[in-house]
Short mmCIF file of C-alpha atoms in Angstrom, two decimals:
data_model
loop_
_atom_site.label_atom_id
_atom_site.label_comp_id
_atom_site.label_asym_id
_atom_site.label_seq_id
_atom_site.Cartn_x
_atom_site.Cartn_y
_atom_site.Cartn_z
CA UNK A 8 0.00 0.00 0.00
CA UNK A 9 1.30 3.40 -0.97
CA UNK A 10 1.31 6.44 1.32
CA UNK A 11 -1.76 8.50 2.10
CA UNK A 12 -2.85 11.28 -0.24
CA UNK A 13 -5.22 14.17 0.35
CA UNK A 14 -8.32 13.51 -1.72
CA UNK A 15 -11.22 15.57 -0.28
CA UNK A 16 -10.44 19.13 0.75
CA UNK A 17 -12.07 20.66 3.83
CA UNK A 18 -14.74 22.65 1.91
CA UNK A 19 -15.89 19.52 0.03
CA UNK A 20 -16.16 17.58 3.29
CA UNK A 21 -18.04 20.39 5.04
CA UNK A 22 -20.48 20.61 2.13
CA UNK A 23 -20.99 16.85 2.25
CA UNK A 24 -21.63 16.57 6.00
CA UNK A 25 -23.60 19.80 6.03
CA UNK A 26 -25.99 18.31 3.49
CA UNK A 27 -26.07 15.00 5.37
CA UNK A 28 -27.29 16.90 8.47
CA UNK A 29 -29.53 19.48 6.83
CA UNK A 30 -31.53 17.16 4.56
CA UNK A 31 -32.96 15.12 7.49
CA UNK A 32 -33.36 18.36 9.46
CA UNK A 33 -35.38 19.89 6.61
CA UNK A 34 -37.62 16.83 6.54
CA UNK A 35 -38.10 16.85 10.32
CA UNK A 36 -38.93 20.57 10.53
CA UNK A 37 -41.43 20.27 7.67
CA UNK A 38 -43.11 17.26 9.30
CA UNK A 39 -43.42 19.18 12.57
CA UNK A 40 -44.59 22.45 11.05
CA UNK A 41 -41.47 24.36 12.12
CA UNK A 42 -41.40 26.42 8.97
CA UNK A 43 -39.02 29.13 10.21
CA UNK A 44 -36.38 26.48 10.79
CA UNK A 45 -37.33 24.72 7.55
CA UNK A 46 -36.75 27.94 5.61
CA UNK A 47 -33.42 28.53 7.36
CA UNK A 48 -32.34 24.97 6.57
CA UNK A 49 -33.30 25.56 2.94
CA UNK A 50 -31.23 28.74 2.80
CA UNK A 51 -28.22 26.90 4.22
CA UNK A 52 -28.67 24.10 1.68
CA UNK A 53 -28.98 26.66 -1.11
CA UNK A 54 -25.70 28.18 0.08
CA UNK A 55 -24.00 24.77 0.17
CA UNK A 56 -25.29 23.95 -3.32
CA UNK A 57 -24.13 27.26 -4.79
CA UNK A 58 -20.76 26.87 -3.10
CA UNK A 59 -20.44 23.29 -4.41
CA UNK A 60 -21.31 24.50 -7.91
CA UNK A 61 -18.51 27.09 -7.78
CA UNK A 62 -16.18 24.57 -6.16
CA UNK A 63 -16.82 22.24 -9.08
CA UNK A 64 -14.79 24.71 -11.16
CA UNK A 65 -12.46 26.35 -8.62
CA UNK A 66 -11.96 23.56 -6.10
CA UNK A 67 -9.25 20.96 -5.56
CA UNK A 68 -8.74 18.63 -8.52
CA UNK A 69 -10.84 15.65 -7.24
CA UNK A 70 -13.78 17.98 -6.38
CA UNK A 71 -13.99 19.48 -9.86
CA UNK A 72 -16.75 18.34 -12.18
CA UNK A 73 -14.09 17.82 -14.86
CA UNK A 74 -12.58 15.10 -12.67
CA UNK A 75 -15.70 13.01 -12.23
CA UNK A 76 -18.36 13.87 -14.82
CA UNK A 77 -17.55 11.40 -17.59
CA UNK A 78 -19.27 10.36 -20.80
CA UNK A 79 -21.36 7.19 -21.19
CA UNK A 80 -18.46 5.23 -22.72
CA UNK A 81 -16.24 5.83 -19.70
CA UNK A 82 -19.08 4.72 -17.44
CA UNK A 83 -19.66 1.61 -19.56
CA UNK A 84 -15.96 0.69 -19.59
CA UNK A 85 -15.81 1.19 -15.84
CA UNK A 86 -18.88 -1.00 -15.22
CA UNK A 87 -17.55 -3.70 -17.63
CA UNK A 88 -14.25 -3.84 -15.77
CA UNK A 89 -16.18 -4.03 -12.48
CA UNK A 90 -14.10 -1.21 -11.15
CA UNK A 91 -10.88 -3.23 -11.44
CA UNK A 92 -8.75 -0.11 -11.75
CA UNK A 93 -8.81 2.02 -8.63
CA UNK A 94 -9.65 5.63 -9.31
CA UNK A 95 -8.89 8.12 -6.55
CA UNK A 96 -12.02 10.19 -5.98
CA UNK A 97 -15.35 9.56 -7.71
CA UNK A 98 -15.31 6.79 -10.32
CA UNK A 99 -17.21 7.39 -13.62
CA UNK A 100 -20.38 5.74 -12.26
CA UNK A 101 -20.21 7.30 -8.80
CA UNK A 102 -19.66 10.68 -10.45
CA UNK A 103 -23.12 10.48 -11.97
CA UNK A 104 -24.54 9.52 -8.60
CA UNK A 105 -23.10 12.79 -7.24
CA UNK A 106 -24.51 14.75 -10.18
CA UNK A 107 -27.93 13.12 -9.70
CA UNK A 108 -28.02 13.88 -5.97
CA UNK A 109 -26.84 17.48 -6.38
CA UNK A 110 -29.29 17.98 -9.26
CA UNK A 111 -32.23 16.57 -7.33
CA UNK A 112 -31.33 18.58 -4.23
CA UNK A 113 -31.09 21.74 -6.36
CA UNK A 114 -34.51 21.05 -7.83
CA UNK A 115 -35.89 20.37 -4.35
CA UNK A 116 -34.45 23.58 -2.87
CA UNK A 117 -35.55 25.52 -5.96
CA UNK A 118 -39.15 24.31 -5.60
CA UNK A 119 -39.08 25.18 -1.91
CA UNK A 120 -38.35 28.82 -2.79
CA UNK A 121 -41.69 29.02 -4.62
CA UNK A 122 -43.79 26.85 -2.31
CA UNK A 123 -46.91 28.14 -0.59
CA UNK A 124 -48.56 26.41 2.37
CA UNK A 125 -52.26 25.58 2.52
CA UNK A 126 -53.01 28.74 4.50
CA UNK A 127 -51.17 31.13 2.21
CA UNK A 128 -49.12 32.06 5.27
CA UNK A 129 -45.82 30.19 5.41
CA UNK A 130 -44.07 30.27 2.08
CA UNK A 131 -40.77 30.39 0.23
CA UNK A 132 -39.05 33.72 -0.43
CA UNK A 133 -39.98 33.72 -4.12
CA UNK A 134 -43.59 32.56 -3.70
CA UNK A 135 -44.86 36.10 -4.28
CA UNK A 136 -43.99 35.56 -7.95
CA UNK A 137 -46.65 32.82 -8.20
CA UNK A 138 -50.36 32.90 -7.51
CA UNK A 139 -51.82 30.75 -4.74
CA UNK A 140 -52.82 27.68 -6.79
CA UNK A 141 -49.47 27.45 -8.61
CA UNK A 142 -47.65 27.87 -5.31
CA UNK A 143 -49.70 25.01 -3.87
CA UNK A 144 -48.87 22.79 -6.85
CA UNK A 145 -45.17 23.56 -6.41
CA UNK A 146 -45.48 22.68 -2.72
CA UNK A 147 -47.14 19.35 -3.57
CA UNK A 148 -44.32 18.47 -5.99
CA UNK A 149 -41.80 19.65 -3.37
CA UNK A 150 -43.30 17.18 -0.91
CA UNK A 151 -43.36 14.21 -3.30
CA UNK A 152 -39.97 14.81 -4.90
CA UNK A 153 -38.28 14.54 -1.52
CA UNK A 154 -38.70 10.75 -1.67
CA UNK A 155 -36.89 10.62 -5.01
CA UNK A 156 -34.00 12.42 -3.33
CA UNK A 157 -34.17 9.89 -0.49
CA UNK A 158 -34.02 7.06 -3.06
CA UNK A 159 -30.86 8.54 -4.61
CA UNK A 160 -29.29 8.94 -1.16
CA UNK A 161 -30.22 5.33 -0.30
CA UNK A 162 -28.43 4.21 -3.47
CA UNK A 163 -25.41 6.31 -2.46
CA UNK A 164 -25.32 4.70 1.01
CA UNK A 165 -25.81 1.21 -0.48
CA UNK A 166 -22.79 1.78 -2.74
CA UNK A 167 -20.67 2.87 0.24
CA UNK A 168 -21.74 -0.25 2.16
CA UNK A 169 -20.89 -2.40 -0.86
CA UNK A 170 -17.39 -0.92 -0.92
CA UNK A 171 -17.03 -1.39 2.84
CA UNK A 172 -18.32 -4.99 3.07
CA UNK A 173 -17.37 -6.50 -0.32
CA UNK A 174 -14.37 -4.46 -1.36
CA UNK A 175 -13.12 -3.79 2.18
CA UNK A 176 -12.68 -0.12 1.37
CA UNK A 177 -13.75 2.52 3.84
CA UNK A 178 -14.95 5.51 1.83
CA UNK A 179 -16.53 7.17 4.86
CA UNK A 180 -13.15 7.57 6.56
CA UNK A 181 -11.84 9.44 3.51
CA UNK A 182 -14.83 11.80 3.65
CA UNK A 183 -14.08 12.49 7.33
CA UNK A 184 -10.28 12.80 7.30
CA UNK A 185 -9.94 13.88 3.68
CA UNK A 186 -7.22 11.27 3.21
CA UNK A 187 -7.11 7.96 1.39
CA UNK A 188 -4.58 5.18 0.99
CA UNK A 189 -4.45 4.22 -2.69
CA UNK A 190 -3.52 0.61 -3.47
CA UNK A 191 -0.99 1.80 -6.02
CA UNK A 192 1.01 5.01 -5.75
CA UNK A 193 -0.78 7.94 -7.35
CA UNK A 194 0.20 11.54 -7.66
CA UNK A 195 -1.07 13.87 -4.95
CA UNK A 196 -3.99 15.78 -6.55
CA UNK A 197 -3.72 19.55 -6.56
CA UNK A 198 -5.47 21.09 -3.53
CA UNK A 199 -7.10 24.50 -3.97
CA UNK A 200 -5.85 27.42 -1.83
CA UNK A 201 -8.05 28.64 1.03
CA UNK A 202 -8.60 32.12 -0.41
CA UNK A 203 -10.57 30.61 -3.28
CA UNK A 204 -12.90 28.90 -0.80
CA UNK A 205 -13.37 32.22 1.02
CA UNK A 206 -14.25 33.96 -2.24
CA UNK A 207 -16.67 31.17 -3.21
CA UNK A 208 -18.33 31.35 0.24
CA UNK A 209 -18.79 35.12 -0.13
CA UNK A 210 -20.37 34.73 -3.58
CA UNK A 211 -22.68 31.91 -2.41
CA UNK A 212 -23.70 33.84 0.74
CA UNK A 213 -24.46 36.99 -1.26
CA UNK A 214 -26.62 34.98 -3.68
CA UNK A 215 -28.53 33.35 -0.81
CA UNK A 216 -29.09 36.76 0.78
CA UNK A 217 -30.48 38.09 -2.48
CA UNK A 218 -32.84 35.10 -2.95
CA UNK A 219 -33.94 35.02 0.71
CA UNK A 220 -34.92 38.68 0.42
CA UNK A 221 -37.25 37.86 -2.50
CA UNK A 222 -34.78 39.03 -5.16
CA UNK A 223 -34.33 42.46 -3.67
CA UNK A 224 -31.75 43.98 -1.35
CA UNK B 2 -71.93 44.88 17.81
CA UNK B 3 -74.94 42.95 19.08
CA UNK B 4 -76.95 43.32 15.88
CA UNK B 5 -73.90 42.48 13.76
CA UNK B 6 -73.52 39.30 15.77
CA UNK B 7 -77.17 38.40 15.29
CA UNK B 8 -77.00 39.01 11.54
CA UNK B 9 -73.81 36.96 11.41
CA UNK B 10 -75.40 34.08 13.32
CA UNK B 11 -78.54 34.24 11.23
CA UNK B 12 -76.72 34.18 7.92
CA UNK B 13 -74.48 31.40 9.17
CA UNK B 14 -77.60 29.49 10.24
CA UNK B 15 -79.29 29.94 6.90
CA UNK B 16 -76.16 28.84 5.09
CA UNK B 17 -75.95 25.83 7.38
CA UNK B 18 -79.50 24.73 6.70
CA UNK B 19 -79.21 25.22 2.95
CA UNK B 20 -75.84 23.47 2.87
CA UNK B 21 -77.16 20.50 4.85
CA UNK B 22 -79.92 20.09 2.32
CA UNK B 23 -77.39 19.99 -0.51
CA UNK B 24 -75.41 16.95 -1.60
CA UNK B 25 -72.33 16.27 0.59
CA UNK B 26 -70.21 16.19 -2.54
CA UNK B 27 -71.33 19.69 -3.51
CA UNK B 28 -70.79 20.97 0.03
CA UNK B 29 -67.30 19.47 0.21
CA UNK B 30 -66.15 20.93 -3.10
CA UNK B 31 -67.68 24.31 -2.22
CA UNK B 32 -65.82 24.15 1.10
CA UNK B 33 -62.53 23.34 -0.64
CA UNK B 34 -63.08 26.22 -3.04
CA UNK B 35 -63.87 28.49 -0.10
CA UNK B 36 -60.72 27.48 1.75
CA UNK B 37 -58.70 28.15 -1.41
CA UNK B 38 -60.21 31.64 -1.51
CA UNK B 39 -59.14 32.08 2.11
CA UNK B 40 -55.59 31.03 1.20
CA UNK B 41 -55.58 33.31 -1.86
CA UNK B 42 -56.70 36.41 0.00
CA UNK B 43 -54.33 35.73 2.90
CA UNK B 44 -51.44 35.18 0.46
CA UNK B 45 -52.25 38.47 -1.28
CA UNK B 46 -52.05 40.28 2.08
CA UNK B 47 -48.81 38.51 2.99
CA UNK B 48 -47.19 39.19 -0.40
CA UNK B 49 -48.10 42.87 -0.13
CA UNK B 50 -46.96 43.35 3.46
CA UNK B 51 -43.72 41.40 2.95
CA UNK B 52 -42.91 43.37 -0.21
CA UNK B 53 -41.89 46.33 1.96
CA UNK B 54 -44.10 48.75 0.00
CA UNK B 55 -47.66 47.43 0.34
CA UNK B 56 -50.49 48.88 -1.72
CA UNK B 57 -52.98 50.03 0.90
CA UNK B 58 -56.05 49.49 -1.31
CA UNK B 59 -55.09 45.90 -2.17
CA UNK B 60 -54.36 45.02 1.45
CA UNK B 61 -57.60 46.61 2.62
CA UNK B 62 -59.73 44.82 0.01
CA UNK B 63 -58.09 41.44 0.61
CA UNK B 64 -58.37 41.79 4.39
CA UNK B 65 -62.09 42.56 4.24
CA UNK B 66 -62.58 39.68 1.78
CA UNK B 67 -60.70 37.38 4.17
CA UNK B 68 -62.86 38.48 7.10
CA UNK B 69 -66.04 37.89 5.06
CA UNK B 70 -64.85 34.38 4.12
CA UNK B 71 -63.76 33.58 7.67
CA UNK B 72 -67.22 34.40 8.97
CA UNK B 73 -68.62 31.70 6.68
CA UNK B 74 -66.30 28.91 7.81
CA UNK B 75 -68.69 27.23 10.30
CA UNK B 76 -71.39 27.08 7.59
CA UNK B 77 -68.99 25.11 5.38
CA UNK B 78 -69.09 22.15 7.77
CA UNK B 79 -72.69 20.93 8.06
CA UNK B 80 -73.21 17.49 9.62
CA UNK B 81 -72.90 14.64 7.14
CA UNK B 82 -70.00 16.11 5.16
CA UNK B 83 -67.18 14.38 7.01
CA UNK B 84 -64.88 11.47 6.13
CA UNK B 85 -67.65 8.90 6.70
CA UNK B 86 -69.31 10.06 3.44
CA UNK B 87 -66.57 8.21 1.59
CA UNK B 88 -65.86 11.36 -0.39
CA UNK B 89 -62.25 12.54 -0.39
CA UNK B 90 -61.95 15.21 2.28
CA UNK B 91 -59.25 16.34 4.70
CA UNK B 92 -61.91 17.27 7.26
CA UNK B 93 -61.53 15.08 10.35
CA UNK B 94 -64.54 13.48 12.06
CA UNK B 95 -63.54 15.41 15.21
CA UNK B 96 -65.05 18.55 13.65
CA UNK B 97 -68.45 17.08 14.52
CA UNK B 98 -67.56 14.94 17.56
CA UNK B 99 -65.83 17.90 19.22
CA UNK B 100 -68.09 20.52 17.68
CA UNK B 101 -67.80 23.09 20.48
CA UNK B 102 -64.02 23.11 20.20
CA UNK B 103 -64.20 23.40 16.42
CA UNK B 104 -66.63 26.33 16.65
CA UNK B 105 -64.40 28.06 19.18
CA UNK B 106 -61.42 27.74 16.84
CA UNK B 107 -63.44 28.96 13.85
CA UNK B 108 -64.65 31.90 15.95
CA UNK B 109 -61.06 32.74 16.96
CA UNK B 110 -60.09 32.71 13.29
CA UNK B 111 -63.01 34.95 12.34
CA UNK B 112 -62.17 37.37 15.16
CA UNK B 113 -58.50 37.53 14.12
CA UNK B 114 -59.47 38.29 10.51
CA UNK B 115 -61.92 41.00 11.66
CA UNK B 116 -59.13 42.65 13.65
CA UNK B 117 -56.81 42.43 10.66
CA UNK B 118 -59.46 43.94 8.38
CA UNK B 119 -60.08 46.75 10.88
CA UNK B 120 -56.35 47.51 11.05
CA UNK B 121 -55.93 47.29 7.26
CA UNK B 122 -58.81 49.74 6.79
CA UNK B 123 -56.70 52.36 8.58
CA UNK B 124 -53.11 51.57 7.58
CA UNK B 125 -50.87 49.42 5.42
CA UNK B 126 -47.92 49.86 7.78
CA UNK B 127 -46.24 46.43 8.02
CA UNK B 128 -45.28 47.16 11.64
CA UNK B 129 -48.96 47.40 12.55
CA UNK B 130 -50.26 44.62 10.29
CA UNK B 131 -47.61 41.97 10.91
CA UNK B 132 -48.69 41.08 14.48
CA UNK B 133 -52.31 40.83 13.26
CA UNK B 134 -51.22 38.64 10.34
CA UNK B 135 -49.31 36.35 12.68
CA UNK B 136 -52.41 36.02 14.86
CA UNK B 137 -54.52 35.07 11.82
CA UNK B 138 -51.86 32.55 10.73
CA UNK B 139 -51.84 31.10 14.23
CA UNK B 140 -55.60 30.56 14.24
CA UNK B 141 -55.43 28.87 10.80
CA UNK B 142 -52.75 26.55 12.01
CA UNK B 143 -54.31 25.73 15.37
CA UNK B 144 -57.59 24.67 13.73
CA UNK B 145 -55.86 22.75 10.91
CA UNK B 146 -53.63 20.90 13.36
CA UNK B 147 -56.66 19.74 15.35
CA UNK B 148 -59.24 19.22 12.61
CA UNK B 149 -57.55 18.83 9.24
CA UNK B 150 -55.97 15.62 8.01
CA UNK B 151 -52.34 16.41 7.22
CA UNK B 152 -51.07 14.94 3.97
#
């Protein structure tokens, strides 16, 4: 076994665990009618999503979309070889799992912004752009779509368990420590400097502020 | 106030009798339409007040519409229009088994909307209207939690 390399930078890990906490929290607050907290959770998730989007272009090499969003032929080759070759970071199939989860979460958060509750009282920050009935339809889709997101997350967790139990590879540890031990020596991926994360956080936070205020300052 | 109350009770009573005579299906869909109107008018008020620069005329009109609708709520729930009809409805059977409690909650809602309408007739200042709006929202929620089936 070769030496450890840094694979997941701190921002990527914080985004991951932030989402892992906030998605169940969003569900729980909605179930219990705590809509102030639900809205806050949605704003935080929106911030994490926007940050992750920026980080997909500015982040450390393994966190960039370029590194893990591959064409169908790469995915097919990878599946055919049953993942024989170890790929540090997301493999071509897992990359699409990440894209699917981020896409579904974006859709979910986006719908939440326009949702209106049955009383016309609690609502997303952009719901004033829709009339009552449309806002109610959006809210109904928002409620149903959550279970599709849960299905994608279940698949994600099943894949991690498969790696842990069948392949004897602990992917969770890498997402906590940021380090992995590749079977064969690989080059240390380039890690992004902290200032870029700070800039990305500022941009994401400003965008959330703008949206939360109903598209006005 | 006394005569207003009597007129209110009378009209509610007439609506109740006429509704009870109608088909449950008709009553239930009329009720759902009515509740949607409640949501629409309350949303209009909320959108205006939250916009930071509310249009006084719109707020005033929506608030008086909301109060008029709220006064009708008890008449939307005549006996025999609950879940035991087999018709799809979110109205719980408790509306009729705990009728006094339901009427108290409906009355609290109506009172809150009357106060909001009275305030909106004088001002569109969010600082004045927001506490009234929260009170209305609270009475919606308290009744729905007790008497509406949550999806």
